[in-house]
Amino acid sequence: MQQKVIGLIGGMSWESSAEYYRIINESVRDRLGGLRSARCLLWSFDFAEIEALQHAGRWEDATALMIEAARRLERGGADFILICTNTMHRMAEAVQAAIAVPLLHIADPTAERIRAAGHRRIGLLGTAFTMEQDFYKGRLATRHGLDVLIPGEADRATVHRIIYEELVQGRAEPASREAYRGVIARLVERGAEAVILGCTEIMLLVRPEDSAVPLYDTTAIHAEAAVQRAITA
């Protein structure tokens, strides 16, 4: 059986894209054995360019870049595509409309895993864009029937700041881990049965022992779903 080719839109940041590459290849080896590894293509952005567009609210320009990246991967032979970041799923529908191959949306396998475990009320951590805008939590609610809680305003600012000032730069500070523990605990107090780590860098900082409820790491779930699709006839 020949694997499908996974197309990865990465570099947002490369810290988490490296985790995608590691998880995908380890999962293929674990499933298929021996010297097997993934057939994949990676388009990696200069994240400084993307970050500037995000914080300037220039989402149309960012969408154009994402579509260009997806088309490059499609022309290169990708059988399906992943956007290796939660925030840039803001333009997932536009990207899918611009290509003929499927886009594997990061929220869908995450929600499926949560529902299979019997959870319905979930906390969401991520960038301010992911927590506050509807493109992500709206999909979780309307397509998957989940009740999504986001942190309060001050906690959202803390979570966002740590992502952009530390995690995307490869820094995992003990004080920031403690801050995230507090944010998670306050979500649990409000009734969260589980928490989505809805930024692909958060898994570099937070561990299962930091939470009283299950944590769902979107990086690992998305990467594992890609492998399942790639090796399924």
Backbone as JSON, one array per atom type, in Angstrom:
{
  "sequence": "MQQKVIGLIGGMSWESSAEYYRIINESVRDRLGGLRSARCLLWSFDFAEIEALQHAGRWEDATALMIEAARRLERGGADFILICTNTMHRMAEAVQAAIAVPLLHIADPTAERIRAAGHRRIGLLGTAFTMEQDFYKGRLATRHGLDVLIPGEADRATVHRIIYEELVQGRAEPASREAYRGVIARLVERGAEAVILGCTEIMLLVRPEDSAVPLYDTTAIHAEAAVQRAITA",
  "N": [[0.85, -1.19, 0.0], [0.63, 2.14, -0.96], [1.31, 5.15, 0.61], [-0.79, 8.06, 0.93], [0.07, 11.42, -0.07], [0.88, 13.84, 2.23], [0.15, 17.2, 2.56], [1.59, 19.97, 4.06], [0.96, 23.07, 5.45], [3.0, 25.14, 6.93], [5.2, 26.69, 9.39], [4.12, 28.48, 11.16], [3.97, 28.67, 14.11], [7.39, 27.72, 13.14], [8.2, 26.18, 15.23], [6.03, 24.63, 16.15], [5.45, 23.38, 13.76], [7.62, 21.7, 13.42], [6.99, 19.84, 15.37], [4.68, 18.71, 14.26], [5.86, 17.4, 12.03], [7.52, 15.56, 13.35], [5.65, 14.04, 14.89], [3.95, 12.99, 12.9], [5.72, 11.38, 11.37], [6.69, 9.61, 13.33], [4.31, 8.34, 14.0], [3.61, 7.06, 11.6], [5.75, 5.24, 11.43], [5.26, 3.75, 13.76], [2.82, 2.58, 13.12], [3.21, 1.25, 10.67], [5.69, 0.11, 10.76], [9.2, -0.99, 10.78], [11.33, 0.72, 8.55], [9.58, 2.63, 7.75], [8.26, 5.81, 6.86], [6.64, 9.06, 6.62], [5.07, 10.18, 3.58], [5.36, 13.3, 2.57], [4.84, 16.83, 1.98], [6.09, 20.06, 2.66], [5.22, 23.39, 3.02], [6.65, 26.22, 4.24], [6.11, 29.13, 5.98], [7.59, 32.41, 6.43], [7.23, 33.4, 9.51], [7.13, 35.95, 10.63], [6.07, 37.61, 8.67], [3.44, 36.68, 8.48], [2.49, 37.05, 11.11], [2.55, 39.85, 11.28], [0.52, 40.56, 9.49], [-1.68, 39.37, 10.75], [-1.93, 40.83, 13.2], [-2.35, 43.34, 12.21], [-4.82, 43.11, 11.22], [-5.15, 42.38, 8.6], [-6.6, 40.35, 7.05], [-7.51, 39.5, 4.54], [-5.25, 39.71, 2.92], [-3.64, 37.85, 4.2], [-5.14, 35.57, 3.72], [-4.86, 35.32, 0.95], [-2.15, 34.62, 0.78], [-2.22, 32.15, 2.09], [-3.83, 30.65, 0.37], [-2.2, 30.63, -1.89], [-0.06, 29.1, -0.88], [-1.36, 26.63, -0.42], [-2.06, 25.95, -3.02], [0.47, 25.62, -4.15], [1.31, 23.31, -2.8], [-0.62, 21.52, -3.71], [-0.03, 21.47, -6.46], [2.42, 20.31, -6.22], [1.83, 17.7, -5.65], [0.41, 16.9, -3.39], [-2.02, 14.94, -1.71], [-3.91, 15.61, 0.15], [-4.45, 18.35, 2.43], [-3.05, 20.03, 5.27], [-3.45, 22.74, 7.49], [-1.11, 23.92, 9.57], [-1.71, 25.15, 12.09], [-3.93, 26.6, 14.44], [-5.09, 29.2, 14.4], [-4.96, 30.18, 11.73], [-6.91, 28.76, 10.51], [-8.96, 30.4, 10.23], [-9.3, 31.16, 7.61], [-9.93, 28.79, 6.4], [-12.13, 27.81, 4.89], [-12.01, 29.4, 2.59], [-9.54, 28.63, 1.58], [-10.03, 25.9, 1.08], [-11.95, 26.14, -0.93], [-10.4, 27.0, -3.01], [-8.82, 24.98, -3.94], [-8.53, 21.61, -5.27], [-8.09, 19.32, -3.85], [-8.73, 17.66, -0.67], [-9.05, 19.56, 2.41], [-7.95, 18.99, 5.6], [-9.52, 19.81, 8.36], [-8.51, 21.25, 11.42], [-10.16, 21.41, 13.68], [-12.07, 19.42, 13.47], [-11.21, 16.55, 13.81], [-10.41, 16.92, 16.44], [-12.78, 17.66, 17.81], [-14.23, 15.33, 17.35], [-12.78, 13.48, 18.84], [-13.2, 14.49, 21.4], [-16.0, 14.28, 21.7], [-16.27, 11.51, 21.52], [-15.2, 10.78, 23.92], [-17.17, 11.56, 25.6], [-17.49, 14.17, 26.46], [-19.0, 17.4, 26.63], [-19.11, 20.11, 27.38], [-16.65, 22.38, 26.99], [-13.46, 23.91, 27.54], [-11.6, 26.46, 25.83], [-8.41, 27.27, 24.76], [-6.17, 29.52, 23.17], [-4.85, 31.66, 20.58], [-5.81, 35.14, 20.79], [-7.36, 35.63, 18.55], [-8.36, 33.1, 17.87], [-9.77, 32.41, 20.22], [-11.65, 34.49, 20.49], [-12.92, 35.12, 18.04], [-15.37, 33.76, 15.71], [-14.82, 31.7, 13.94], [-13.68, 29.33, 14.76], [-14.59, 28.39, 17.37], [-17.24, 28.53, 16.7], [-17.5, 26.57, 14.75], [-17.01, 24.29, 16.28], [-19.27, 24.36, 17.87], [-21.58, 24.45, 16.11], [-21.18, 22.4, 14.21], [-20.46, 20.22, 15.72], [-21.79, 20.2, 18.13], [-20.79, 21.13, 20.59], [-20.41, 22.83, 23.7], [-18.82, 25.74, 24.16], [-16.42, 27.23, 26.21], [-14.63, 30.21, 26.87], [-11.69, 31.81, 28.22], [-11.81, 34.54, 30.66], [-11.47, 38.12, 30.04], [-8.93, 39.19, 30.96], [-7.47, 36.83, 31.33], [-7.5, 35.84, 28.72], [-5.87, 37.73, 27.46], [-3.43, 37.19, 28.72], [-2.91, 34.53, 27.92], [-2.69, 34.88, 25.13], [-0.53, 36.69, 24.95], [1.62, 35.17, 25.98], [1.82, 33.18, 24.07], [2.7, 34.61, 21.73], [4.9, 36.11, 22.59], [6.58, 34.3, 23.75], [6.19, 31.35, 23.31], [6.13, 30.92, 20.46], [8.64, 31.64, 19.96], [10.16, 29.68, 20.94], [10.41, 29.55, 23.7], [9.72, 28.29, 26.89], [8.52, 29.12, 29.72], [8.7, 28.65, 33.26], [7.05, 30.32, 34.9], [5.08, 31.05, 33.12], [3.9, 28.64, 32.54], [2.72, 28.18, 35.01], [0.91, 30.29, 35.0], [-0.8, 29.5, 32.94], [-1.83, 27.2, 34.11], [-3.43, 28.36, 36.08], [-5.35, 29.69, 34.47], [-6.57, 27.51, 33.22], [-7.63, 26.21, 35.48], [-9.57, 28.06, 36.26], [-11.35, 27.89, 34.13], [-12.23, 25.29, 34.52], [-13.53, 25.6, 36.96], [-15.74, 26.98, 36.06], [-17.12, 25.04, 34.81], [-16.0, 23.56, 32.72], [-15.47, 20.5, 31.15], [-13.37, 19.45, 29.86], [-10.4, 20.61, 28.19], [-9.41, 22.33, 25.32], [-6.33, 22.6, 23.8], [-5.91, 24.96, 21.91], [-4.01, 26.18, 20.3], [-1.22, 25.56, 18.38], [1.24, 25.7, 19.59], [0.93, 25.54, 22.35], [1.17, 23.05, 23.47], [3.85, 22.83, 23.88], [4.29, 23.88, 26.31], [2.32, 23.21, 28.28], [1.23, 20.43, 30.19], [-0.46, 17.22, 30.75], [-0.65, 16.92, 33.55], [-1.02, 19.47, 34.43], [-3.64, 20.1, 34.58], [-6.93, 19.59, 35.93], [-8.81, 18.35, 34.44], [-9.27, 16.48, 31.34], [-6.89, 17.28, 28.74], [-6.85, 18.38, 25.4], [-4.75, 18.08, 22.86], [-4.33, 19.83, 20.06], [-2.36, 19.77, 18.1], [-1.15, 17.17, 18.16], [-3.47, 15.59, 17.76], [-4.4, 16.46, 15.24], [-2.19, 15.84, 13.6], [-2.09, 13.04, 13.91], [-4.55, 12.35, 12.83], [-4.06, 13.01, 10.2], [-2.18, 11.07, 9.49], [-3.76, 8.78, 9.72], [-5.54, 9.2, 7.6], [-3.72, 9.18, 5.5], [-2.76, 6.57, 5.37], [-4.9, 4.99, 4.95], [-6.74, 3.07, 2.75]],
  "CA": [[0.0, 0.0, 0.0], [1.38, 3.39, -1.03], [0.67, 6.21, 1.39], [-1.12, 9.34, 0.31], [1.02, 12.48, 0.22], [0.34, 14.86, 3.13], [0.65, 18.55, 2.33], [1.6, 20.73, 5.31], [1.22, 24.51, 5.42], [3.61, 25.33, 8.24], [5.96, 27.9, 9.67], [3.26, 29.44, 11.89], [5.39, 28.91, 13.89], [8.13, 26.5, 12.81], [8.32, 25.37, 16.45], [4.97, 23.61, 16.15], [5.55, 22.6, 12.52], [8.57, 20.62, 13.69], [6.25, 18.81, 16.11], [3.86, 18.0, 13.26], [6.71, 16.5, 11.26], [7.93, 14.47, 14.23], [4.52, 13.18, 15.25], [3.49, 12.28, 11.7], [6.67, 10.32, 11.01], [6.7, 8.58, 14.38], [3.06, 7.6, 13.92], [3.71, 6.16, 10.46], [6.65, 4.16, 11.8], [4.58, 2.9, 14.74], [1.71, 1.84, 12.49], [3.62, 0.44, 9.52], [6.87, -0.64, 11.16], [10.44, -0.94, 10.03], [11.89, 2.01, 8.17], [8.52, 3.42, 7.12], [8.06, 7.21, 7.27], [5.54, 9.69, 5.89], [5.24, 10.89, 2.32], [4.76, 14.61, 2.85], [5.39, 18.07, 1.45], [5.93, 21.16, 3.61], [5.45, 24.79, 2.67], [6.87, 26.88, 5.52], [6.13, 30.59, 5.9], [8.32, 33.29, 7.34], [6.1, 33.74, 10.4], [7.07, 37.39, 10.88], [5.16, 38.19, 7.69], [2.07, 36.29, 8.83], [2.14, 37.7, 12.37], [2.28, 41.26, 11.01], [-0.8, 40.64, 8.87], [-2.67, 39.03, 11.78], [-2.14, 41.9, 14.18], [-2.84, 44.52, 11.49], [-6.17, 42.81, 10.76], [-5.15, 42.26, 7.13], [-6.93, 38.93, 6.86], [-7.62, 39.18, 3.12], [-3.89, 39.49, 2.43], [-3.19, 36.58, 4.76], [-5.86, 34.52, 3.0], [-4.22, 35.16, -0.37], [-0.91, 33.86, 0.97], [-2.56, 30.77, 2.43], [-4.3, 30.0, -0.86], [-1.02, 30.39, -2.72], [0.67, 27.98, -0.29], [-2.12, 25.4, -0.67], [-1.94, 25.62, -4.44], [1.82, 25.11, -4.35], [1.33, 21.93, -2.33], [-1.45, 20.74, -4.62], [0.75, 21.27, -7.69], [3.53, 19.42, -5.89], [1.36, 16.33, -5.56], [-0.27, 16.56, -2.13], [-3.35, 14.34, -1.85], [-4.77, 16.42, 1.02], [-3.66, 19.43, 3.01], [-3.26, 20.49, 6.64], [-2.95, 24.02, 7.96], [-0.49, 23.52, 10.83], [-1.96, 26.19, 13.09], [-5.36, 26.79, 14.65], [-5.54, 30.55, 14.06], [-5.12, 30.4, 10.3], [-8.14, 28.13, 10.03], [-9.9, 31.5, 9.96], [-9.54, 31.18, 6.18], [-9.96, 27.41, 5.92], [-13.13, 27.64, 3.84], [-11.51, 30.03, 1.38], [-8.47, 27.77, 1.08], [-10.63, 24.7, 0.5], [-12.63, 26.5, -2.17], [-9.42, 27.35, -4.04], [-8.07, 23.78, -4.32], [-9.37, 20.46, -5.58], [-7.85, 18.24, -2.88], [-9.36, 17.98, 0.61], [-8.37, 20.21, 3.54], [-8.32, 18.34, 6.86], [-9.69, 20.9, 9.33], [-7.97, 20.87, 12.71], [-11.2, 21.34, 14.71], [-12.96, 18.26, 13.31], [-10.77, 15.38, 14.59], [-10.38, 17.29, 17.86], [-14.15, 17.55, 18.31], [-14.63, 13.92, 17.33], [-12.13, 12.84, 19.99], [-13.88, 14.98, 22.6], [-17.34, 13.68, 21.77], [-16.11, 10.08, 21.79], [-14.92, 10.64, 25.36], [-18.37, 11.9, 26.33], [-17.48, 15.55, 26.93], [-19.81, 18.33, 25.83], [-18.77, 21.49, 27.74], [-15.2, 22.38, 26.9], [-12.74, 25.17, 27.52], [-10.77, 26.68, 24.64], [-7.27, 28.15, 24.85], [-5.54, 29.77, 21.88], [-4.61, 33.09, 20.38], [-7.03, 35.95, 20.94], [-8.16, 35.46, 17.34], [-9.06, 31.82, 17.97], [-10.71, 32.41, 21.34], [-12.67, 35.53, 20.44], [-13.66, 35.11, 16.79], [-16.31, 32.65, 15.66], [-14.48, 30.71, 12.92], [-13.24, 28.08, 15.39], [-15.56, 27.93, 18.38], [-18.51, 28.36, 16.01], [-17.48, 25.25, 14.11], [-17.16, 23.3, 17.35], [-20.65, 24.39, 18.36], [-22.61, 24.16, 15.1], [-20.95, 21.13, 13.52], [-20.18, 19.12, 16.63], [-22.66, 20.28, 19.29], [-20.05, 21.38, 21.82], [-20.61, 24.1, 24.42], [-17.44, 26.21, 24.26], [-16.11, 28.29, 27.16], [-13.33, 30.84, 26.69], [-11.29, 32.51, 29.44], [-12.16, 35.94, 30.81], [-10.66, 39.05, 29.24], [-7.54, 39.26, 31.42], [-6.84, 35.54, 31.05], [-7.27, 35.75, 27.27], [-4.7, 38.56, 27.15], [-2.25, 36.47, 29.2], [-2.69, 33.37, 27.04], [-2.25, 35.4, 23.83], [0.8, 37.28, 25.09], [2.61, 34.12, 26.15], [2.0, 32.52, 22.77], [3.46, 35.4, 20.76], [6.16, 36.61, 23.13], [7.43, 33.22, 24.27], [6.11, 30.01, 22.74], [6.53, 30.87, 19.06], [10.08, 31.89, 19.94], [10.82, 28.53, 21.53], [10.6, 29.71, 25.13], [8.69, 27.71, 27.77], [8.92, 29.64, 31.03], [7.93, 28.1, 34.4], [6.0, 31.25, 35.35], [3.99, 31.01, 32.14], [3.19, 27.38, 32.78], [1.89, 28.4, 36.19], [-0.19, 31.16, 34.58], [-1.75, 28.67, 32.18], [-2.53, 26.35, 35.08], [-4.49, 29.17, 36.68], [-6.39, 29.91, 33.46], [-7.28, 26.24, 33.08], [-8.4, 25.97, 36.71], [-10.76, 28.93, 36.25], [-12.29, 27.3, 33.18], [-12.82, 24.12, 35.18], [-14.48, 26.12, 37.95], [-16.95, 27.41, 35.34], [-17.83, 23.86, 34.3], [-15.35, 22.87, 31.6], [-15.22, 19.08, 31.36], [-12.11, 19.2, 29.18], [-9.86, 21.85, 27.65], [-8.71, 22.23, 24.05], [-5.13, 23.42, 23.6], [-6.25, 25.39, 20.57], [-2.88, 26.81, 19.62], [-0.33, 24.42, 18.2], [2.43, 25.83, 20.43], [0.66, 25.4, 23.78], [1.66, 21.76, 23.92], [5.26, 22.98, 24.26], [4.32, 24.42, 27.67], [1.35, 22.62, 29.2], [1.2, 18.97, 30.24], [-1.69, 16.72, 31.36], [-0.67, 17.12, 35.0], [-1.34, 20.86, 34.72], [-5.08, 20.28, 34.52], [-7.77, 18.63, 36.64], [-9.65, 17.7, 33.44], [-8.45, 16.11, 30.18], [-6.44, 18.28, 27.78], [-6.84, 17.88, 24.03], [-3.67, 18.73, 22.14], [-4.73, 19.86, 18.66], [-1.22, 19.41, 17.25], [-1.06, 15.71, 18.08], [-4.69, 15.03, 17.19], [-4.41, 16.79, 13.82], [-1.13, 15.06, 12.95], [-2.48, 11.64, 13.92], [-5.64, 12.22, 11.86], [-3.44, 13.03, 8.87], [-1.6, 9.74, 9.23], [-4.87, 7.84, 9.49], [-6.03, 9.41, 6.23], [-2.67, 8.85, 4.53], [-2.49, 5.13, 5.26], [-6.17, 4.29, 4.73], [-7.01, 2.9, 1.32]],
  "C": [[0.88, 1.24, 0.0], [0.61, 4.47, -0.28], [0.27, 7.38, 0.5], [-0.08, 10.38, 0.73], [0.33, 13.56, 1.05], [0.98, 16.2, 2.79], [0.51, 19.39, 3.59], [1.88, 22.19, 5.03], [1.7, 24.88, 6.81], [4.33, 26.66, 8.38], [5.2, 28.91, 10.51], [2.97, 28.92, 13.32], [6.09, 27.61, 13.5], [8.29, 25.61, 14.02], [7.25, 24.27, 16.47], [4.99, 22.79, 14.87], [6.53, 21.46, 12.67], [7.91, 19.49, 14.46], [5.33, 18.03, 15.18], [4.71, 16.97, 12.53], [7.14, 15.3, 12.1], [6.8, 13.5, 14.51], [4.05, 12.36, 14.06], [4.44, 11.13, 11.37], [6.75, 9.23, 12.06], [5.44, 7.72, 14.3], [3.07, 6.63, 12.73], [4.62, 4.97, 10.79], [5.98, 3.19, 12.77], [3.51, 2.03, 14.09], [2.19, 0.86, 11.43], [4.9, -0.32, 9.76], [8.11, -0.38, 10.32], [10.96, 0.46, 9.79], [10.85, 2.94, 7.56], [8.48, 4.83, 7.72], [7.05, 7.83, 6.32], [5.99, 10.24, 4.54], [4.57, 12.25, 2.53], [5.54, 15.73, 2.17], [5.13, 19.15, 2.48], [6.19, 22.49, 2.93], [5.53, 25.55, 3.99], [7.01, 28.38, 5.33], [7.22, 31.2, 6.77], [7.25, 33.87, 8.27], [6.02, 35.23, 10.7], [6.11, 38.07, 9.91], [3.7, 37.9, 8.05], [1.62, 37.0, 10.1], [1.8, 39.18, 12.15], [0.89, 41.44, 10.39], [-1.9, 40.35, 9.89], [-2.97, 40.24, 12.66], [-2.52, 43.23, 13.53], [-4.27, 44.32, 10.99], [-6.27, 42.67, 9.25], [-5.41, 40.8, 6.74], [-7.07, 38.56, 5.39], [-6.24, 38.92, 2.52], [-3.35, 38.16, 2.94], [-3.87, 35.41, 4.04], [-5.23, 34.26, 1.64], [-2.93, 34.36, -0.26], [-1.2, 32.4, 1.29], [-3.05, 30.0, 1.2], [-3.13, 29.69, -1.77], [-0.23, 29.19, -2.2], [-0.04, 26.66, -0.58], [-2.01, 24.98, -2.13], [-0.55, 25.09, -4.79], [1.89, 23.63, -3.94], [0.51, 21.03, -3.25], [-0.68, 20.46, -5.92], [1.92, 20.31, -7.45], [3.13, 17.96, -5.7], [0.7, 15.94, -4.25], [-1.66, 16.02, -2.41], [-4.37, 15.01, -0.94], [-3.85, 17.35, 1.79], [-4.06, 19.7, 4.45], [-2.72, 21.9, 6.78], [-2.43, 23.79, 9.37], [-0.54, 24.62, 11.87], [-3.46, 26.32, 13.23], [-5.84, 28.13, 14.11], [-5.82, 30.72, 12.58], [-6.21, 29.53, 9.68], [-9.25, 29.17, 9.87], [-10.24, 31.55, 8.48], [-9.61, 29.78, 5.57], [-10.96, 27.21, 4.78], [-12.66, 28.24, 2.53], [-10.4, 29.2, 0.75], [-9.06, 26.53, 0.42], [-11.3, 25.0, -0.83], [-11.66, 26.73, -3.33], [-8.63, 26.14, -4.55], [-9.03, 22.63, -4.55], [-9.19, 19.32, -4.59], [-8.44, 18.63, -1.54], [-8.44, 18.73, 1.57], [-8.86, 19.53, 4.81], [-8.34, 19.39, 7.97], [-9.3, 20.44, 10.72], [-9.05, 20.68, 13.78], [-11.98, 20.03, 14.65], [-12.45, 17.01, 14.04], [-10.68, 15.67, 16.08], [-11.76, 17.12, 18.48], [-14.61, 16.1, 18.36], [-14.03, 13.17, 18.51], [-12.83, 13.23, 21.29], [-15.25, 14.34, 22.77], [-17.26, 12.19, 22.08], [-15.84, 9.81, 23.26], [-16.1, 11.05, 26.22], [-18.42, 13.31, 26.87], [-18.35, 16.42, 26.02], [-19.46, 19.79, 26.14], [-17.26, 21.59, 27.86], [-14.65, 23.79, 26.95], [-11.85, 25.25, 26.29], [-9.67, 27.68, 24.95], [-6.68, 28.33, 23.46], [-5.15, 31.23, 21.79], [-5.91, 33.84, 20.62], [-7.95, 35.77, 19.74], [-8.99, 34.17, 17.43], [-10.1, 31.83, 19.08], [-11.89, 33.35, 21.11], [-13.49, 35.52, 19.15], [-14.43, 33.8, 16.64], [-15.88, 31.51, 14.74], [-14.15, 29.35, 13.53], [-14.26, 27.56, 16.38], [-16.94, 27.75, 17.75], [-18.6, 27.01, 15.33], [-17.67, 24.15, 15.16], [-18.61, 23.21, 17.82], [-21.64, 23.89, 17.31], [-22.43, 22.79, 14.45], [-20.87, 19.95, 14.48], [-20.97, 19.18, 17.94], [-21.95, 20.5, 20.61], [-20.38, 22.75, 22.38], [-19.22, 24.62, 24.78], [-17.32, 27.37, 25.23], [-14.75, 28.88, 26.8], [-12.96, 31.59, 27.98], [-11.82, 33.94, 29.47], [-11.14, 36.84, 30.1], [-9.19, 39.08, 29.66], [-6.8, 37.96, 31.13], [-6.58, 35.38, 29.55], [-6.03, 36.54, 26.87], [-3.41, 37.85, 27.57], [-1.91, 35.31, 28.27], [-2.11, 33.82, 25.7], [-0.8, 35.92, 23.91], [1.87, 36.2, 25.18], [2.86, 33.38, 24.84], [2.96, 33.31, 21.88], [4.8, 35.89, 21.29], [7.12, 35.51, 23.57], [7.36, 31.95, 23.43], [6.54, 29.95, 21.28], [8.01, 31.17, 18.89], [10.86, 30.78, 20.65], [11.07, 28.61, 23.02], [9.42, 29.11, 25.89], [9.09, 28.05, 29.2], [8.07, 29.03, 32.15], [6.81, 29.01, 34.87], [4.81, 31.23, 34.39], [3.2, 29.72, 32.25], [2.26, 27.52, 33.97], [0.7, 29.29, 35.85], [-1.24, 30.37, 33.81], [-2.51, 27.73, 33.11], [-3.68, 27.11, 35.72], [-5.64, 29.4, 35.72], [-7.24, 28.64, 33.3], [-8.16, 25.98, 34.3], [-9.66, 26.82, 36.74], [-11.78, 28.46, 35.23], [-12.99, 26.09, 33.78], [-13.84, 24.55, 36.22], [-15.79, 26.54, 37.31], [-17.67, 26.25, 34.66], [-17.2, 23.16, 33.12], [-15.04, 21.42, 31.98], [-13.9, 18.63, 30.74], [-11.65, 20.54, 28.61], [-9.11, 21.56, 26.36], [-7.5, 23.15, 24.08], [-5.17, 23.87, 22.14], [-5.25, 26.33, 19.93], [-1.81, 25.75, 19.55], [0.96, 24.54, 18.98], [2.18, 25.54, 21.91], [1.17, 24.08, 24.33], [3.15, 21.78, 24.27], [5.4, 23.4, 25.72], [3.51, 23.61, 28.66], [1.34, 21.1, 29.07], [-0.09, 18.5, 30.91], [-1.78, 16.98, 32.86], [-0.97, 18.56, 35.39], [-2.84, 21.13, 34.78], [-5.82, 19.2, 35.29], [-8.71, 17.89, 35.69], [-8.79, 17.36, 32.22], [-8.11, 17.3, 29.28], [-6.39, 17.64, 26.4], [-5.87, 18.72, 23.21], [-3.97, 18.69, 20.64], [-3.59, 19.48, 17.73], [-1.17, 17.89, 17.06], [-2.28, 15.11, 17.42], [-4.74, 15.25, 15.68], [-3.39, 15.94, 13.06], [-1.51, 13.59, 12.86], [-3.64, 11.38, 12.94], [-5.11, 12.23, 10.44], [-2.85, 11.68, 8.52], [-2.69, 8.73, 8.96], [-5.4, 7.96, 8.06], [-4.99, 8.94, 5.21], [-2.5, 7.36, 4.34], [-3.77, 4.32, 5.04], [-6.47, 4.25, 3.24], [-8.32, 3.58, 0.93]]
}
